[in-house]
CSV table of C-alpha atoms and ligand atoms in Angstrom, one decimal:
chain,number,residue,atom,x,y,z
A,1,MET,CA,34.2,3.3,-20.8
A,2,TYR,CA,34.9,0.1,-18.8
A,3,ARG,CA,35.7,-2.3,-21.7
A,4,SER,CA,39.7,-2.1,-21.5
A,5,ARG,CA,39.9,-5.9,-20.9
A,6,LEU,CA,37.7,-6.7,-23.7
A,7,GLY,CA,38.5,-6.5,-27.5
A,8,THR,CA,35.5,-5.4,-29.3
A,9,ASP,CA,32.5,-3.0,-28.5
A,10,LEU,CA,29.0,-4.3,-28.2
A,11,SER,CA,26.8,-4.6,-31.3
A,12,ASP,CA,23.7,-2.2,-31.2
A,13,ILE,CA,21.5,-5.2,-30.3
A,14,THR,CA,23.8,-6.5,-27.6
A,15,LEU,CA,24.0,-3.2,-26.1
A,16,ASP,CA,20.3,-2.7,-26.1
A,17,TYR,CA,20.0,-6.2,-24.5
A,18,VAL,CA,22.6,-5.4,-21.8
A,19,SER,CA,21.7,-1.8,-21.1
A,20,SER,CA,19.5,-0.7,-18.2
A,21,ILE,CA,19.8,2.9,-19.2
A,22,ASN,CA,16.0,3.3,-20.0
A,23,ASP,CA,15.0,1.9,-16.5
A,24,ASP,CA,17.6,4.0,-14.8
A,25,SER,CA,16.1,7.4,-15.2
A,26,GLN,CA,14.2,6.8,-12.0
A,27,ILE,CA,17.3,6.6,-10.0
A,28,ALA,CA,19.5,9.2,-11.8
A,29,LEU,CA,19.0,11.8,-9.2
A,30,TYR,CA,19.6,9.2,-6.4
A,31,ASP,CA,22.9,8.2,-8.2
A,32,ILE,CA,24.1,11.8,-8.2
A,33,ILE,CA,23.4,12.6,-4.9
A,34,GLY,CA,25.0,9.2,-3.7
A,35,SER,CA,28.0,10.1,-5.9
A,36,GLN,CA,28.3,13.6,-4.2
A,37,ALA,CA,28.2,12.1,-0.8
A,38,HIS,CA,30.8,9.5,-1.7
A,39,THR,CA,33.2,12.2,-3.2
A,40,LEU,CA,32.7,14.4,-0.2
A,41,MET,CA,33.7,11.6,2.0
A,42,LEU,CA,36.9,10.8,-0.2
A,43,TYR,CA,37.9,14.4,0.4
A,44,GLU,CA,37.1,14.4,4.1
A,45,ASN,CA,39.4,11.4,4.5
A,46,GLN,CA,42.3,13.1,2.4
A,47,ILE,CA,41.7,10.4,-0.4
A,48,ILE,CA,41.3,13.1,-3.1
A,49,THR,CA,42.1,17.0,-3.0
A,50,LYS,CA,40.2,20.1,-2.5
A,51,ASN,CA,40.6,20.9,-6.2
A,52,ASP,CA,39.3,17.3,-7.1
A,53,VAL,CA,36.3,17.4,-4.9
A,54,LYS,CA,35.3,20.9,-6.0
A,55,LYS,CA,35.4,19.9,-9.9
A,56,ILE,CA,33.6,16.6,-9.3
A,57,LEU,CA,30.9,18.1,-7.2
A,58,SER,CA,30.3,21.0,-9.5
A,59,ALA,CA,30.1,18.6,-12.4
A,60,LEU,CA,27.7,16.4,-10.5
A,61,GLU,CA,25.6,19.5,-9.3
A,62,SER,CA,25.3,20.6,-13.0
A,63,LEU,CA,23.9,17.3,-13.9
A,64,LYS,CA,21.0,17.6,-11.7
A,65,ASN,CA,19.3,20.1,-13.9
A,66,VAL,CA,19.9,18.6,-17.4
A,67,LYS,CA,17.9,15.9,-19.1
A,68,LEU,CA,20.7,13.0,-19.4
A,69,ASP,CA,20.9,11.6,-22.9
A,70,VAL,CA,20.2,8.0,-22.6
A,71,SER,CA,20.9,7.4,-26.2
A,72,SER,CA,24.7,7.9,-25.7
A,73,GLY,CA,25.6,4.3,-25.7
A,74,ALA,CA,26.4,3.8,-22.0
A,75,GLU,CA,25.4,0.5,-20.3
A,76,ASP,CA,23.6,2.2,-17.5
A,77,ILE,CA,23.2,5.4,-15.5
A,78,HIS,CA,26.4,4.9,-13.5
A,79,GLU,CA,28.6,4.7,-16.4
A,80,LEU,CA,26.8,7.6,-18.2
A,81,ILE,CA,27.1,9.9,-15.1
A,82,GLU,CA,30.7,9.0,-14.6
A,83,THR,CA,31.5,9.7,-18.2
A,84,LEU,CA,29.8,13.0,-18.0
A,85,VAL,CA,31.7,14.0,-14.8
A,86,ILE,CA,35.0,13.0,-16.4
A,87,LYS,CA,34.0,15.1,-19.5
A,88,LYS,CA,33.3,18.1,-17.3
A,89,ALA,CA,35.7,17.8,-14.5
A,90,GLY,CA,38.6,16.4,-16.6
A,91,MET,CA,40.2,12.9,-16.2
A,92,ALA,CA,42.7,14.2,-13.6
A,93,SER,CA,39.9,14.9,-11.2
A,94,GLY,CA,36.9,13.2,-12.5
A,95,GLY,CA,38.7,9.9,-12.9
A,96,LYS,CA,38.9,9.8,-9.1
A,97,MET,CA,35.1,9.8,-8.6
A,98,HIS,CA,34.8,6.0,-8.7
A,99,THR,CA,37.7,5.4,-6.2
A,100,ALA,CA,36.7,2.9,-3.5
A,101,ARG,CA,33.2,2.0,-4.7
A,102,SER,CA,31.8,-0.2,-7.5
A,103,ARG,CA,28.4,-0.1,-9.4
A,104,ASN,CA,27.3,-3.0,-7.3
A,105,ASP,CA,27.3,-0.8,-4.1
A,106,GLN,CA,26.1,2.0,-6.2
A,107,VAL,CA,23.1,0.5,-7.6
A,108,ALA,CA,22.0,-1.0,-4.4
A,109,LEU,CA,22.3,2.4,-2.8
A,110,ASP,CA,20.2,4.0,-5.6
A,111,ILE,CA,17.6,1.3,-5.4
A,112,ARG,CA,17.3,1.8,-1.5
A,113,MET,CA,17.1,5.6,-1.8
A,114,LYS,CA,14.3,5.3,-4.4
A,115,ILE,CA,12.3,2.7,-2.4
A,116,ARG,CA,12.7,4.7,1.0
A,117,ASP,CA,11.1,7.7,-0.9
A,118,ASP,CA,8.4,5.6,-2.3
A,119,ILE,CA,7.6,4.1,1.1
A,120,ASP,CA,7.4,7.5,2.5
A,121,ILE,CA,4.9,8.6,-0.4
A,122,ILE,CA,2.8,5.4,-0.1
A,123,CYS,CA,2.5,5.8,3.7
A,124,ASN,CA,1.3,9.3,3.2
A,125,CYS,CA,-1.1,8.3,0.5
A,126,LEU,CA,-2.3,5.4,2.8
A,127,LEU,CA,-2.9,7.7,5.5
A,128,ASP,CA,-4.9,10.1,3.3
A,129,THR,CA,-7.0,7.1,1.9
A,130,ILE,CA,-7.7,5.9,5.6
A,131,GLU,CA,-8.7,9.3,6.5
A,132,ALA,CA,-11.2,9.4,3.7
A,133,LEU,CA,-12.7,6.2,4.8
A,134,VAL,CA,-12.9,7.5,8.4
A,135,SER,CA,-14.4,10.7,7.3
A,136,LEU,CA,-17.0,8.8,5.2
A,137,ALA,CA,-17.6,6.5,8.1
A,138,LYS,CA,-18.4,9.5,10.3
A,139,ASN,CA,-21.3,10.4,7.9
A,140,HIS,CA,-22.8,6.8,7.8
A,141,GLN,CA,-22.9,5.7,11.3
A,142,LYS,CA,-26.6,5.5,11.0
A,143,THR,CA,-26.7,4.0,7.4
A,144,ILE,CA,-28.0,0.6,7.7
A,145,MET,CA,-26.9,-2.1,5.4
A,146,PRO,CA,-26.8,-5.7,5.1
A,147,LEU,CA,-23.3,-7.5,6.0
A,148,TYR,CA,-22.4,-10.5,3.9
A,149,THR,CA,-20.7,-13.8,4.2
A,150,HIS,CA,-20.6,-16.0,1.2
A,151,LEU,CA,-21.9,-12.9,-0.5
A,152,GLN,CA,-25.2,-13.8,1.1
A,153,GLN,CA,-27.0,-11.6,3.5
A,154,ALA,CA,-25.8,-12.4,7.0
A,155,GLN,CA,-26.3,-9.8,9.6
A,156,VAL,CA,-27.5,-6.2,9.7
A,157,GLY,CA,-24.7,-3.7,10.0
A,158,LEU,CA,-23.8,-0.2,9.3
A,159,PHE,CA,-21.9,1.2,6.4
A,160,SER,CA,-19.4,3.1,8.7
A,161,HIS,CA,-18.6,-0.4,10.1
A,162,TYR,CA,-17.7,-1.6,6.7
A,163,LEU,CA,-15.6,1.6,5.9
A,164,LEU,CA,-13.9,1.3,9.3
A,165,ALA,CA,-13.2,-2.4,8.6
A,166,GLN,CA,-11.3,-1.1,5.5
A,167,ALA,CA,-9.6,1.6,7.3
A,168,ASP,CA,-8.1,-1.1,9.7
A,169,VAL,CA,-7.0,-3.2,6.8
A,170,LEU,CA,-5.0,-0.2,5.4
A,171,PHE,CA,-3.7,0.6,8.8
A,172,ARG,CA,-1.9,-2.8,8.8
A,173,ASP,CA,-0.6,-2.2,5.3
A,174,PHE,CA,0.6,1.1,6.8
A,175,GLU,CA,2.3,-0.7,9.6
A,176,ARG,CA,3.9,-3.4,7.4
A,177,LEU,CA,5.5,-0.6,5.0
A,178,TYR,CA,6.6,1.4,7.9
A,179,ALA,CA,8.4,-1.5,9.4
A,180,THR,CA,10.0,-2.4,6.0
A,181,PHE,CA,11.4,1.1,5.9
A,182,SER,CA,13.9,0.2,8.6
A,183,HIS,CA,15.4,-2.7,6.5
A,184,VAL,CA,15.5,-0.6,3.5
A,185,ASN,CA,17.1,2.4,5.1
A,186,GLN,CA,20.5,0.9,5.6
A,187,SER,CA,23.5,2.0,3.3
A,188,PRO,CA,25.4,-0.4,1.3
A,189,LEU,CA,27.7,2.3,-0.2
A,190,GLY,CA,31.4,1.7,0.2
A,191,ALA,CA,30.9,-2.1,0.0
A,192,GLY,CA,32.8,-2.0,-3.2
A,193,PRO,CA,32.2,-4.8,-5.8
A,194,VAL,CA,31.8,-7.6,-3.1
A,195,GLY,CA,34.6,-7.7,-0.7
A,196,GLY,CA,35.3,-4.0,0.5
A,197,THR,CA,38.4,-1.9,-0.2
A,198,SER,CA,42.0,-1.2,0.8
A,199,ILE,CA,41.4,2.7,0.6
A,200,ALA,CA,40.7,4.2,3.9
A,201,ILE,CA,37.0,5.2,3.4
A,202,ASP,CA,34.5,6.0,6.0
A,203,ARG,CA,31.1,4.2,5.2
A,204,HIS,CA,29.6,5.6,8.4
A,205,SER,CA,30.0,9.1,7.1
A,206,THR,CA,28.4,8.6,3.8
A,207,ALA,CA,25.6,6.7,5.4
A,208,LYS,CA,25.0,9.7,7.7
A,209,MET,CA,25.3,12.2,4.9
A,210,LEU,CA,22.5,10.3,3.0
A,211,GLY,CA,20.1,9.9,5.9
A,212,PHE,CA,20.5,6.3,6.4
A,213,ASP,CA,19.8,4.8,9.7
A,214,GLY,CA,22.7,2.5,9.5
A,215,LEU,CA,25.0,0.3,7.3
A,216,VAL,CA,24.5,-3.0,5.6
A,217,GLU,CA,27.6,-4.0,7.2
A,218,ASN,CA,28.8,-7.0,5.3
A,219,SER,CA,30.1,-6.0,1.9
A,220,LEU,CA,28.9,-9.3,0.4
A,221,ASP,CA,25.6,-9.0,1.8
A,222,ALA,CA,25.5,-5.2,1.0
A,223,THR,CA,26.0,-5.8,-2.8
A,224,SER,CA,24.2,-9.3,-3.1
A,225,THR,CA,21.0,-8.8,-1.3
A,226,ARG,CA,17.7,-7.9,-2.7
A,227,ASP,CA,15.6,-9.2,0.0
A,228,PHE,CA,14.6,-5.7,0.9
A,229,VAL,CA,13.3,-5.3,-2.6
A,230,ALA,CA,11.1,-8.4,-2.3
A,231,GLU,CA,10.0,-7.4,1.1
A,232,TYR,CA,9.0,-4.0,-0.3
A,233,VAL,CA,7.2,-5.5,-3.2
A,234,ALA,CA,5.4,-8.2,-0.9
A,235,MET,CA,4.1,-5.5,1.2
A,236,ILE,CA,2.7,-3.6,-1.7
A,237,ALA,CA,1.5,-6.7,-3.3
A,238,ILE,CA,-0.6,-7.4,0.0
A,239,LEU,CA,-1.8,-3.8,0.0
A,240,MET,CA,-2.9,-4.2,-3.7
A,241,THR,CA,-4.9,-7.2,-2.8
A,242,ASN,CA,-6.6,-5.3,-0.1
A,243,LEU,CA,-7.4,-2.5,-2.6
A,244,SER,CA,-8.6,-5.0,-5.0
A,245,ARG,CA,-11.0,-6.6,-2.5
A,246,ILE,CA,-12.5,-2.9,-1.9
A,247,SER,CA,-12.7,-2.5,-5.7
A,248,GLU,CA,-14.7,-5.7,-5.9
A,249,ASP,CA,-17.3,-4.6,-3.2
A,250,PHE,CA,-17.7,-1.4,-4.9
A,251,ILE,CA,-18.0,-2.9,-8.2
A,252,ILE,CA,-20.7,-5.1,-7.1
A,253,TRP,CA,-22.6,-2.4,-5.0
A,254,SER,CA,-22.6,0.0,-8.0
A,255,THR,CA,-24.5,-2.6,-10.1
A,256,PHE,CA,-28.2,-1.8,-10.9
A,257,GLU,CA,-29.2,-4.9,-8.9
A,258,PHE,CA,-27.5,-3.7,-5.8
A,259,SER,CA,-27.5,0.3,-6.4
A,260,PHE,CA,-26.0,0.8,-2.8
A,261,ILE,CA,-23.6,3.3,-4.3
A,262,GLU,CA,-22.9,5.3,-7.4
A,263,LEU,CA,-19.4,6.2,-8.4
A,264,ALA,CA,-18.9,9.9,-9.5
A,265,ASP,CA,-18.8,10.2,-13.4
A,266,GLU,CA,-15.0,10.9,-13.3
A,267,PHE,CA,-14.4,7.3,-12.1
A,268,THR,CA,-16.5,5.5,-14.6
A,269,SER,CA,-16.2,4.8,-18.4
A,270,PRO,CA,-18.9,4.7,-21.1
A,271,SER,CA,-19.4,2.1,-23.6
A,272,SER,CA,-18.5,2.6,-27.2
A,273,VAL,CA,-21.8,1.1,-28.2
A,274,MET,CA,-24.3,1.1,-25.3
A,275,PRO,CA,-25.2,4.6,-24.6
A,276,GLN,CA,-26.8,4.0,-21.2
A,277,LYS,CA,-23.4,2.4,-19.8
A,278,LYS,CA,-21.6,3.8,-16.7
A,279,ASN,CA,-18.9,1.2,-16.1
A,280,PRO,CA,-16.6,0.9,-13.2
A,281,ASP,CA,-13.4,0.5,-15.3
A,282,ILE,CA,-11.3,2.4,-13.0
A,283,LEU,CA,-12.0,0.0,-10.0
A,284,GLU,CA,-11.6,-2.9,-12.4
A,285,LEU,CA,-8.2,-1.6,-13.3
A,286,THR,CA,-7.1,-1.7,-9.6
A,287,ARG,CA,-8.2,-5.4,-9.6
A,288,GLY,CA,-6.4,-5.8,-12.8
A,289,LYS,CA,-3.2,-4.0,-11.9
A,290,THR,CA,-2.9,-6.0,-8.6
A,291,SER,CA,-2.2,-9.0,-10.8
A,292,GLU,CA,0.6,-7.1,-12.4
A,293,VAL,CA,2.0,-6.2,-8.8
A,294,ILE,CA,1.9,-10.1,-7.8
A,295,GLY,CA,3.5,-10.7,-11.1
A,296,ASN,CA,6.3,-8.2,-10.1
A,297,LEU,CA,6.8,-9.9,-6.8
A,298,THR,CA,7.1,-13.3,-8.5
A,299,ALA,CA,9.5,-12.0,-11.0
A,300,ILE,CA,11.6,-10.6,-8.2
A,301,LEU,CA,11.6,-13.8,-6.1
A,302,THR,CA,12.3,-16.1,-9.1
A,303,THR,CA,15.2,-13.7,-10.1
A,304,ILE,CA,16.6,-13.9,-6.7
A,305,LYS,CA,16.2,-17.6,-5.6
A,306,GLY,CA,18.8,-19.2,-7.9
A,307,LEU,CA,21.6,-16.6,-7.8
A,308,ALA,CA,24.9,-17.4,-6.5
A,309,SER,CA,26.1,-15.0,-3.9
A,310,GLY,CA,27.6,-11.8,-5.0
A,311,TYR,CA,26.2,-9.5,-7.8
A,312,GLY,CA,24.8,-11.2,-10.8
A,313,ARG,CA,23.5,-9.0,-13.7
A,314,ASP,CA,20.2,-10.7,-13.5
A,315,LEU,CA,19.6,-8.3,-10.5
A,316,GLN,CA,19.3,-5.5,-13.2
A,317,GLN,CA,16.1,-7.0,-14.4
A,318,ILE,CA,14.3,-6.5,-11.1
A,319,LYS,CA,14.5,-2.6,-11.2
A,320,SER,CA,11.5,-2.1,-13.5
A,321,SER,CA,9.4,-4.4,-11.4
A,322,ILE,CA,9.9,-1.9,-8.5
A,323,TRP,CA,9.2,1.2,-10.6
A,324,SER,CA,6.0,-0.5,-11.7
A,325,THR,CA,4.9,-1.5,-8.3
A,326,SER,CA,5.4,2.0,-6.7
A,327,LYS,CA,3.6,3.7,-9.6
A,328,ILE,CA,0.5,1.4,-9.5
A,329,SER,CA,0.0,1.6,-5.7
A,330,ILE,CA,0.4,5.3,-5.5
A,331,SER,CA,-2.1,5.9,-8.3
A,332,ALA,CA,-4.4,3.2,-7.0
A,333,LEU,CA,-4.4,4.8,-3.5
A,334,LEU,CA,-4.7,8.4,-4.9
A,335,ILE,CA,-7.8,7.3,-7.0
A,336,LEU,CA,-9.5,5.3,-4.2
A,337,LYS,CA,-9.3,8.4,-2.0
A,338,SER,CA,-11.0,10.5,-4.6
A,339,ILE,CA,-13.6,7.7,-5.2
A,340,LEU,CA,-14.4,7.8,-1.6
A,341,LEU,CA,-14.7,11.5,-1.5
A,342,THR,CA,-17.0,11.6,-4.4
A,343,LEU,CA,-19.2,8.5,-3.7
A,344,HIS,CA,-22.8,8.8,-3.6
A,345,VAL,CA,-24.2,6.5,-1.1
A,346,ASN,CA,-27.8,5.1,-1.6
A,347,ASP,CA,-28.9,5.0,2.1
A,348,LYS,CA,-32.5,4.0,1.3
A,349,LYS,CA,-31.4,1.1,-1.0
A,350,MET,CA,-29.1,-0.3,1.5
A,351,LYS,CA,-31.6,-0.2,4.3
A,352,LYS,CA,-34.4,-1.7,2.2
A,353,ALA,CA,-31.9,-4.7,1.1
A,354,ALA,CA,-31.4,-5.1,5.0
A,355,GLU,CA,-35.1,-5.0,5.9
A,356,SER,CA,-36.2,-7.3,3.1
A,357,SER,CA,-34.7,-10.5,4.5
A,358,ASP,CA,-34.0,-12.4,7.6
A,359,LEU,CA,-31.1,-10.5,8.9
A,360,ILE,CA,-32.5,-10.5,12.6
A,361,ALA,CA,-32.7,-14.4,12.7
A,362,LEU,CA,-29.6,-14.4,14.9
A,363,ASP,CA,-30.9,-11.6,17.3
A,364,ILE,CA,-34.1,-13.5,17.7
A,365,ALA,CA,-31.9,-16.5,18.7
A,366,GLU,CA,-29.9,-14.4,21.0
A,367,LYS,CA,-32.8,-12.7,22.7
A,368,LEU,CA,-34.1,-16.3,23.5
A,369,VAL,CA,-30.7,-17.1,25.0
A,370,GLN,CA,-31.0,-14.1,27.3
A,371,ASN,CA,-34.2,-15.9,28.5
A,372,GLY,CA,-32.2,-18.8,29.6
A,373,ILE,CA,-32.7,-21.0,26.6
A,374,PRO,CA,-29.6,-22.8,25.3
A,375,PHE,CA,-28.2,-21.2,22.0
A,376,ARG,CA,-28.5,-24.5,20.2
A,377,THR,CA,-32.2,-24.6,20.9
A,378,THR,CA,-32.6,-21.0,20.1
A,379,HIS,CA,-30.9,-21.5,16.8
A,380,LYS,CA,-33.2,-24.3,15.8
A,381,ILE,CA,-36.3,-22.0,16.8
A,382,ALA,CA,-35.0,-19.0,14.8
A,383,GLY,CA,-34.1,-21.4,11.8
A,384,SER,CA,-37.7,-22.7,11.9
A,385,LEU,CA,-39.1,-19.4,12.1
A,386,VAL,CA,-37.5,-18.3,8.9
A,387,HIS,CA,-38.5,-21.5,7.3
A,388,ILE,CA,-42.2,-21.0,8.3
A,389,ALA,CA,-42.1,-17.3,7.2
A,390,HIS,CA,-40.8,-18.4,3.8
A,391,LEU,CA,-43.5,-20.9,3.3
A,392,SER,CA,-46.3,-18.6,4.3
A,393,ASP,CA,-44.8,-15.9,2.3
A,394,LYS,CA,-44.7,-13.1,5.1
A,395,PRO,CA,-42.1,-11.6,7.4
A,396,MET,CA,-41.3,-13.2,10.7
A,397,ASN,CA,-43.0,-10.5,12.6
A,398,LYS,CA,-46.4,-11.2,11.0
A,399,LEU,CA,-46.5,-15.0,12.1
A,400,SER,CA,-49.4,-16.1,14.2
A,401,ILE,CA,-49.2,-17.9,17.4
A,402,LYS,CA,-50.8,-20.9,15.6
A,403,GLU,CA,-47.9,-20.9,13.0
A,404,ILE,CA,-45.2,-20.9,15.7
A,405,SER,CA,-46.9,-23.4,18.1
A,406,LYS,CA,-45.3,-26.4,16.7
A,407,ILE,CA,-41.7,-25.3,17.1
A,408,ALA,CA,-42.7,-23.9,20.6
A,409,HIS,CA,-44.0,-27.3,21.5
A,410,GLU,CA,-41.1,-29.1,20.2
A,411,THR,CA,-38.5,-27.1,21.9
A,412,LYS,CA,-40.7,-26.6,25.3
A,413,VAL,CA,-40.5,-22.9,24.9
A,414,ASN,CA,-43.3,-20.7,25.8
A,415,PRO,CA,-45.0,-19.5,22.5
A,416,ASN,CA,-45.8,-16.2,23.9
A,417,LEU,CA,-42.3,-15.4,24.8
A,418,ILE,CA,-41.4,-16.3,21.0
A,419,MET,CA,-44.2,-14.1,19.8
A,420,LYS,CA,-43.2,-11.2,22.1
A,421,ILE,CA,-39.6,-11.5,20.8
A,422,ILE,CA,-40.4,-11.7,17.1
A,423,GLN,CA,-42.7,-8.6,17.3
A,424,SER,CA,-40.1,-6.5,19.1
A,425,ILE,CA,-36.9,-7.1,17.3
A,426,THR,CA,-36.1,-4.9,14.3
A,427,ILE,CA,-32.9,-4.2,12.3
A,428,THR,CA,-32.6,-0.8,14.3
A,429,SER,CA,-33.1,-2.6,17.7
A,430,SER,CA,-30.6,-5.2,16.6
A,431,LEU,CA,-28.0,-2.4,15.9
A,432,LYS,CA,-28.8,-0.7,19.5
A,433,GLU,CA,-28.3,-3.9,21.1
A,434,ARG,CA,-25.2,-5.0,19.5
A,435,LYS,CA,-22.7,-3.9,22.1
A,436,SER,CA,-19.7,-6.2,21.6
A,437,PHE,CA,-16.3,-4.7,21.1
A,438,GLY,CA,-15.8,-3.9,17.5
A,439,SER,CA,-19.2,-4.9,16.5
A,440,SER,CA,-21.5,-3.3,14.1
A,441,GLY,CA,-23.7,-1.8,16.7
A,442,TYR,CA,-24.4,1.9,16.9
A,443,ASP,CA,-22.3,2.6,19.9
A,444,GLU,CA,-19.2,1.0,18.8
A,445,GLN,CA,-19.1,3.3,15.6
A,446,LYS,CA,-18.4,6.5,17.5
A,447,ARG,CA,-15.7,4.9,19.6
A,448,MET,CA,-14.0,3.4,16.7
A,449,ILE,CA,-14.1,6.7,14.6
A,450,GLU,CA,-12.6,8.5,17.4
A,451,ASP,CA,-9.8,6.0,18.1
A,452,ARG,CA,-8.9,5.8,14.4
A,453,ILE,CA,-8.7,9.7,13.8
A,454,LYS,CA,-6.3,9.7,16.7
A,455,LYS,CA,-4.2,6.9,15.2
A,456,ILE,CA,-4.1,8.7,11.8
A,457,ASN,CA,-2.6,11.8,13.5
A,458,ASN,CA,0.0,9.7,15.5
A,459,TYR,CA,1.1,7.9,12.3
A,460,ARG,CA,1.3,11.1,10.4
A,461,ILE,CA,3.6,12.5,13.1
A,462,ASN,CA,5.9,9.3,12.6
A,463,VAL,CA,6.0,9.7,8.9
A,464,THR,CA,6.7,13.3,8.8
A,465,LYS,CA,9.5,12.9,11.3
A,466,ARG,CA,11.1,10.2,9.3
A,467,ASP,CA,10.7,12.3,6.2
A,468,ASN,CA,12.1,15.3,8.0
A,469,ASP,CA,15.3,13.4,9.2
A,470,ILE,CA,16.1,12.4,5.5
A,471,SER,CA,15.5,15.9,4.3
A,472,LYS,CA,17.6,17.4,7.1
A,473,ALA,CA,20.5,15.1,6.2
A,474,LEU,CA,20.3,15.9,2.5
A,475,ASP,CA,20.0,19.5,3.1
A,476,ASN,CA,23.2,19.3,5.2
A,477,LEU,CA,24.9,17.5,2.4
A,478,SER,CA,23.6,20.1,-0.1
A,479,SER,CA,25.0,22.9,2.0
A,480,LYS,CA,28.4,21.3,2.4
A,481,ILE,CA,28.4,21.0,-1.4
A,482,ASN,CA,27.5,24.4,-1.9
A,483,GLU,CA,29.9,25.8,0.4
A,484,LEU,CA,32.9,23.8,-1.4
A,485,ILE,CA,31.8,24.6,-5.0
A,486,LYS,CA,30.7,28.3,-4.4
B,501,LIG,N1,23.2,-1.7,-14.4
B,501,LIG,C1,23.5,-2.5,-13.4
B,501,LIG,C2,22.3,-2.8,-12.6
B,501,LIG,O1,21.3,-2.3,-12.7
B,501,LIG,C3,24.5,-1.9,-12.5
B,501,LIG,C4,25.5,-2.7,-11.9
B,501,LIG,C5,26.4,-3.4,-12.9
B,501,LIG,N2,27.3,-4.1,-12.2
B,501,LIG,C6,28.2,-5.0,-12.9
B,501,LIG,N3,29.1,-5.6,-12.2
B,501,LIG,N4,27.9,-5.4,-14.0
B,501,LIG,O2,22.2,-3.7,-11.9
């Protein structure tokens, strides 16, 4: 349709090379709605007639319900939709739809509408997954487990504490995405190809009709920039790395050696050959697909970095990276939520692992500190106790006064005090006495759970409000259209 300046048509191979039509199915509806708002604005500003607006809007409306034929030879969805509108509305009216806009502002508009919807979906999925973490935490405030650093047992903790940590990680992902929305939800429509238009359009009115918070004002910026895409995909890449780490924990904990948890059958895969296998393939794929999202971010950044200002066709390539990023993250979140809700937690195994090592060493040192001994000295005493216990192959609370006398003498600490402390500290007493803000102690769990439940509810209200604002704008647009075409 656009090739009047050019002599020959594209060969099939070149058309296939240049066309984005297959990627564009994801933005077809946004393109139609954006075109409707633009057309309505043209009419309201006396740029086209009532007869024109009616015909164009009816044609666009009818396209909402049909499967667009992508094999028509169009270079992209914008060309295809305009061609179909002209076919239905006639050239005299349909030919006016593209007045005062360009595919450059159009595609930027469509991508922004798609990403803002995806952000809302992902924000809701995040809150659902966080809710699943917190509700599981509620049931595991007494479930003792080892906490790890370097994947070596470090301190005794609670499973709820682990789950709440992951909830906080995902809250930050939520907050980042929620903030990104405000950069995305700005309308580029009416920027034209790059420098604006001589036709007296009203950009503010189309922005409002489409539920945008404002405009990308500068027409060069509006058509050139994809920083909002990079920002969105970067936020999702961070989110995915977080999901990947949770997946890795669960993969390790579901090994026979750990057996802390067991994944529900529907989130595991068998082996084609080893009948006993129950593999955590689904979580492995979250880990694997995270790489794909990071790859998408790299593809987007490397596409943008060398582009001269103004639209360049390279920008067409980044669309599929956006779709893939959204799809992966939405599925990963939905799946993780269901995994959490169906997870079998082996409390006994977790507790046993916490009991069978020296997780109370720091607690012993801290108890001595509370008796006025400098921490560096108590660290030495507790370390020696662990060493002696290992040598004599017994737990620390079974050491005799004779066995501890050397370290007591060296550090000038009363051996009876050491004996009293090693005999009284257990993993449970450790968790009772752990009171610091945000710690793994018993008391902190309840407070954090209550706080996070409130936070989920507040965040839900915010997302719903934002969702409703957009729906309201689009509903208004739809009523205006129906009024005109009825
Ligand atoms: N299919 C193009 C894309 O996705 C639409 C914009 C084309 N603009 C142009 N000046 N060739 O980016």
